[in-house]
Each structure stands twice: as structure tokens, then as C-alpha cells.
Short mmCIF file of N, CA and C in Angstrom, two decimals:
data_model
loop_
_atom_site.label_atom_id
_atom_site.label_comp_id
_atom_site.label_asym_id
_atom_site.label_seq_id
_atom_site.Cartn_x
_atom_site.Cartn_y
_atom_site.Cartn_z
N UNK A 1 -20.05 11.13 -18.22
CA UNK A 1 -21.54 10.46 -17.69
C UNK A 1 -21.44 10.22 -16.17
N UNK A 2 -22.38 10.98 -15.37
CA UNK A 2 -22.51 10.72 -13.93
C UNK A 2 -23.00 9.46 -13.61
N UNK A 3 -22.57 8.62 -12.74
CA UNK A 3 -23.12 7.46 -12.31
C UNK A 3 -23.80 7.77 -10.92
N UNK A 4 -25.00 7.22 -10.73
CA UNK A 4 -25.54 7.54 -9.28
C UNK A 4 -25.17 6.43 -8.36
N UNK A 5 -24.75 6.80 -7.16
CA UNK A 5 -24.27 5.85 -6.27
C UNK A 5 -25.39 5.03 -5.68
N UNK A 6 -25.02 3.79 -5.44
CA UNK A 6 -26.10 2.86 -5.21
C UNK A 6 -26.31 2.99 -3.51
N UNK A 7 -27.44 2.38 -3.03
CA UNK A 7 -27.74 2.49 -1.60
C UNK A 7 -26.99 1.37 -0.95
N UNK A 8 -26.50 1.63 0.11
CA UNK A 8 -25.75 0.53 0.96
C UNK A 8 -26.83 -0.16 1.59
N UNK A 9 -26.89 -1.49 1.70
CA UNK A 9 -27.82 -2.27 2.38
C UNK A 9 -27.67 -2.29 3.80
N UNK A 10 -28.51 -2.51 4.60
CA UNK A 10 -28.58 -2.75 5.98
C UNK A 10 -28.20 -4.10 6.26
N UNK A 11 -27.15 -4.19 7.27
CA UNK A 11 -26.51 -5.63 7.52
C UNK A 11 -27.02 -5.96 8.96
N UNK A 12 -27.20 -7.39 8.98
CA UNK A 12 -27.68 -7.86 10.30
C UNK A 12 -26.28 -8.22 11.10
N UNK A 13 -25.06 -8.29 10.57
CA UNK A 13 -24.23 -8.57 11.40
C UNK A 13 -22.91 -8.09 10.65
N UNK A 14 -21.87 -7.85 11.36
CA UNK A 14 -20.48 -7.58 10.90
C UNK A 14 -20.13 -8.42 9.88
N UNK A 15 -20.31 -9.83 10.20
CA UNK A 15 -19.78 -10.74 9.21
C UNK A 15 -20.54 -10.70 7.92
N UNK A 16 -21.81 -10.33 7.91
CA UNK A 16 -22.64 -10.22 6.72
C UNK A 16 -22.10 -8.91 5.95
N UNK A 17 -21.66 -7.96 6.78
CA UNK A 17 -21.30 -6.73 5.86
C UNK A 17 -19.96 -6.87 5.30
N UNK A 18 -19.05 -7.91 6.09
CA UNK A 18 -17.82 -8.03 5.57
C UNK A 18 -17.82 -8.83 4.33
N UNK A 19 -18.57 -9.91 4.29
CA UNK A 19 -18.88 -10.68 3.14
C UNK A 19 -19.37 -9.90 1.87
N UNK A 20 -20.17 -9.00 2.13
CA UNK A 20 -20.81 -8.06 1.13
C UNK A 20 -19.69 -7.23 0.41
N UNK A 21 -18.75 -6.54 1.28
CA UNK A 21 -17.68 -5.67 0.73
C UNK A 21 -16.61 -6.51 0.06
N UNK A 22 -16.52 -7.81 0.38
CA UNK A 22 -15.57 -8.75 -0.31
C UNK A 22 -15.98 -8.80 -1.72
N UNK A 23 -17.21 -8.77 -2.28
CA UNK A 23 -17.75 -8.97 -3.56
C UNK A 23 -18.23 -7.61 -4.20
N UNK A 24 -18.10 -6.44 -3.62
CA UNK A 24 -18.72 -5.23 -4.10
C UNK A 24 -17.58 -4.23 -3.96
N UNK A 25 -17.66 -3.18 -5.01
CA UNK A 25 -16.63 -2.24 -5.05
C UNK A 25 -17.28 -0.96 -4.38
N UNK A 26 -16.55 -0.42 -3.31
CA UNK A 26 -17.10 0.73 -2.58
C UNK A 26 -17.26 2.03 -3.59
N UNK A 27 -16.58 2.14 -4.55
CA UNK A 27 -16.89 3.30 -5.64
C UNK A 27 -18.13 3.17 -6.13
N UNK A 28 -18.86 2.09 -6.18
CA UNK A 28 -20.32 2.07 -6.75
C UNK A 28 -21.29 2.65 -5.61
N UNK A 29 -20.75 2.72 -4.48
CA UNK A 29 -21.72 3.15 -3.29
C UNK A 29 -21.36 4.56 -2.82
N UNK A 30 -20.47 5.33 -3.14
CA UNK A 30 -19.95 6.60 -2.57
C UNK A 30 -19.85 7.55 -3.71
N UNK A 31 -20.39 8.80 -3.58
CA UNK A 31 -20.29 9.87 -4.61
C UNK A 31 -19.20 10.71 -3.99
N UNK A 32 -17.89 10.59 -4.76
CA UNK A 32 -16.74 11.04 -4.24
C UNK A 32 -16.83 12.58 -4.59
N UNK A 33 -17.56 13.11 -5.57
CA UNK A 33 -17.73 14.38 -5.96
C UNK A 33 -18.31 15.31 -4.76
N UNK A 34 -18.91 14.68 -3.93
CA UNK A 34 -19.56 15.22 -2.69
C UNK A 34 -18.64 15.35 -1.61
N UNK A 35 -17.45 14.80 -1.62
CA UNK A 35 -16.55 14.34 -0.46
C UNK A 35 -15.92 15.84 0.02
N UNK A 36 -15.72 16.01 1.30
CA UNK A 36 -15.19 17.09 1.76
C UNK A 36 -14.01 16.87 2.70
N UNK A 37 -13.11 17.86 2.65
CA UNK A 37 -11.76 17.49 3.50
C UNK A 37 -12.28 17.52 4.84
N UNK A 38 -11.56 16.74 5.66
CA UNK A 38 -11.83 16.62 7.09
C UNK A 38 -10.58 16.82 7.92
N UNK A 39 -10.40 17.66 8.95
CA UNK A 39 -9.15 17.74 9.70
C UNK A 39 -9.28 16.95 10.96
N UNK A 40 -8.27 16.39 11.39
CA UNK A 40 -8.10 15.79 12.76
C UNK A 40 -7.25 16.71 13.79
N UNK A 41 -7.61 17.79 14.12
CA UNK A 41 -6.79 18.63 14.80
C UNK A 41 -6.12 18.16 16.16
N UNK A 42 -6.71 17.20 16.71
CA UNK A 42 -6.16 16.86 17.94
C UNK A 42 -5.41 15.36 17.84
N UNK A 43 -5.19 14.86 16.55
CA UNK A 43 -4.76 13.61 16.29
C UNK A 43 -3.24 13.82 16.50
N UNK A 44 -2.70 12.94 17.30
CA UNK A 44 -1.06 13.04 17.65
C UNK A 44 -0.55 11.75 17.00
N UNK A 45 0.75 11.85 16.51
CA UNK A 45 1.52 10.64 16.11
C UNK A 45 1.90 9.82 17.41
N UNK A 46 2.01 8.53 17.09
CA UNK A 46 2.30 7.74 18.10
C UNK A 46 3.88 7.77 18.42
N UNK A 47 4.01 7.83 19.65
CA UNK A 47 5.38 8.04 20.21
C UNK A 47 5.76 7.01 21.40
N UNK A 48 6.77 6.78 21.48
CA UNK A 48 7.28 5.88 22.70
C UNK A 48 8.35 6.52 23.44
N UNK A 49 8.28 6.45 24.75
CA UNK A 49 9.20 7.05 25.60
C UNK A 49 10.39 5.97 25.68
N UNK A 50 11.66 6.69 25.70
CA UNK A 50 12.72 5.81 25.70
C UNK A 50 13.63 6.47 26.88
N UNK A 51 14.49 5.69 27.46
CA UNK A 51 15.49 6.14 28.34
C UNK A 51 17.06 6.01 27.70
N UNK A 52 17.64 7.09 27.70
CA UNK A 52 18.93 7.03 27.10
C UNK A 52 19.84 7.79 27.96
N UNK A 53 21.08 7.06 28.31
CA UNK A 53 22.04 7.71 29.11
C UNK A 53 23.21 8.21 28.30
N UNK A 54 23.47 9.55 28.58
CA UNK A 54 24.36 10.36 27.95
C UNK A 54 25.39 11.05 29.09
N UNK A 55 26.38 11.07 28.51
CA UNK A 55 27.45 11.80 29.46
C UNK A 55 27.09 13.14 29.64
N UNK A 56 27.11 13.61 30.80
CA UNK A 56 26.66 14.95 31.21
C UNK A 56 27.39 16.05 30.21
N UNK A 57 28.47 15.96 29.84
CA UNK A 57 29.09 16.90 29.19
C UNK A 57 28.30 16.91 27.54
N UNK A 58 28.07 15.84 27.19
CA UNK A 58 27.44 15.86 25.76
C UNK A 58 25.95 16.40 25.93
N UNK A 59 25.20 15.99 26.96
CA UNK A 59 23.88 16.72 27.19
C UNK A 59 24.13 18.21 27.40
N UNK A 60 24.98 18.66 27.97
CA UNK A 60 25.18 19.99 28.10
C UNK A 60 25.28 20.81 26.69
N UNK A 61 26.17 19.99 25.93
CA UNK A 61 26.30 20.69 24.56
C UNK A 61 25.03 20.53 23.69
N UNK A 62 24.22 19.49 23.92
CA UNK A 62 23.14 19.35 23.14
C UNK A 62 22.30 20.53 23.59
N UNK A 63 22.03 20.69 24.96
CA UNK A 63 21.30 21.84 25.58
C UNK A 63 21.65 23.22 25.09
N UNK A 64 22.97 23.34 24.85
CA UNK A 64 23.49 24.72 24.50
C UNK A 64 22.98 24.94 22.96
N UNK A 65 23.16 23.96 22.10
CA UNK A 65 22.81 23.81 20.64
C UNK A 65 21.36 24.13 20.54
N UNK A 66 20.44 23.55 21.37
CA UNK A 66 18.98 23.79 21.39
C UNK A 66 18.71 25.04 21.78
N UNK A 67 19.39 25.61 22.68
CA UNK A 67 19.04 26.97 23.08
C UNK A 67 19.35 27.94 22.14
N UNK A 68 20.47 27.78 21.37
CA UNK A 68 20.90 28.78 20.20
C UNK A 68 19.75 28.73 19.13
N UNK A 69 19.02 27.55 19.05
CA UNK A 69 18.10 27.22 17.97
C UNK A 69 16.66 27.50 18.66
N UNK A 70 16.62 27.88 19.79
CA UNK A 70 15.37 28.24 20.43
C UNK A 70 14.29 27.05 20.23
N UNK A 71 14.86 25.65 20.60
CA UNK A 71 13.92 24.70 20.48
C UNK A 71 14.39 23.88 21.80
N UNK A 72 13.28 23.03 22.28
CA UNK A 72 13.69 22.16 23.34
C UNK A 72 14.74 21.24 22.99
N UNK A 73 15.64 20.94 23.83
CA UNK A 73 16.68 19.85 23.66
C UNK A 73 16.19 18.45 23.09
N UNK A 74 15.26 18.00 23.72
CA UNK A 74 14.57 16.68 23.44
C UNK A 74 14.15 16.81 21.85
N UNK A 75 13.58 17.85 21.40
CA UNK A 75 13.26 18.08 20.02
C UNK A 75 14.31 17.91 19.12
N UNK A 76 15.42 18.75 19.59
CA UNK A 76 16.59 18.78 18.62
C UNK A 76 17.25 17.51 18.70
N UNK A 77 17.19 16.67 19.42
CA UNK A 77 17.74 15.35 19.55
C UNK A 77 16.87 14.44 18.50
N UNK A 78 15.61 14.74 18.62
CA UNK A 78 14.74 13.85 17.63
C UNK A 78 14.98 14.43 16.15
N UNK A 79 15.16 15.82 15.91
CA UNK A 79 15.37 16.16 14.60
C UNK A 79 16.66 15.52 14.23
N UNK A 80 17.85 15.64 14.94
CA UNK A 80 19.00 15.19 14.53
C UNK A 80 18.93 13.64 14.19
N UNK A 81 18.25 12.90 15.09
CA UNK A 81 18.03 11.49 14.89
C UNK A 81 17.35 11.11 13.51
N UNK A 82 16.28 11.92 13.33
CA UNK A 82 15.57 11.75 12.05
C UNK A 82 16.40 11.96 10.88
N UNK A 83 17.21 13.19 10.86
CA UNK A 83 18.14 13.49 9.70
C UNK A 83 19.01 12.23 9.52
N UNK A 84 19.66 11.78 10.45
CA UNK A 84 20.84 10.81 10.41
C UNK A 84 20.13 9.47 9.70
N UNK A 85 19.04 9.29 10.35
CA UNK A 85 18.33 7.84 9.88
C UNK A 85 17.54 7.98 8.74
N UNK A 86 17.01 9.17 8.46
CA UNK A 86 16.24 9.33 7.19
C UNK A 86 17.12 9.65 6.02
#
């Protein structure tokens, strides 16, 4: 049995809307059978820049390894850190 979605009322303020949704189920107001996939092509993950001091010889070895894999050395460092932590 298909249930018809209710109409969302108009609210005078954000506080009024917040109070409404605290006591109502959003599933009653949205027809998910009509939902469409949406892409966010320009969405970027949050990153933070850090400063890391490395011995020159270690950085040279990392750059050589990155060059062999045809990836930027900073990306290779992130991959290795992710593999080790994850």
C-alpha cells in the first residue's frame, strides 16, 4: 500500500520548524520513491596542512619511490600513513 506524503507546513521561524520536526517523522512528508541520486563533483575532503621535518636522505628515498609509482611524493606519504594507521 502506497502512502501519500503529507504537505510540509510553512513555518514562521526556525524555532517553530525545529519544534515541529521534534514531534513528527520526516518519512511521513517525503516520498522516497521519487528520490534521485545527486552528485557533488566539487566536494573536497577536509584536509589540514602540516609541517614535517625529515632528513634529506629520507625525503630523497620517498621521492624516488614516488617517482617509480608515478605519484606525487606527498600523496605517497599520505597513502603510507593511511595504510599504517588504518
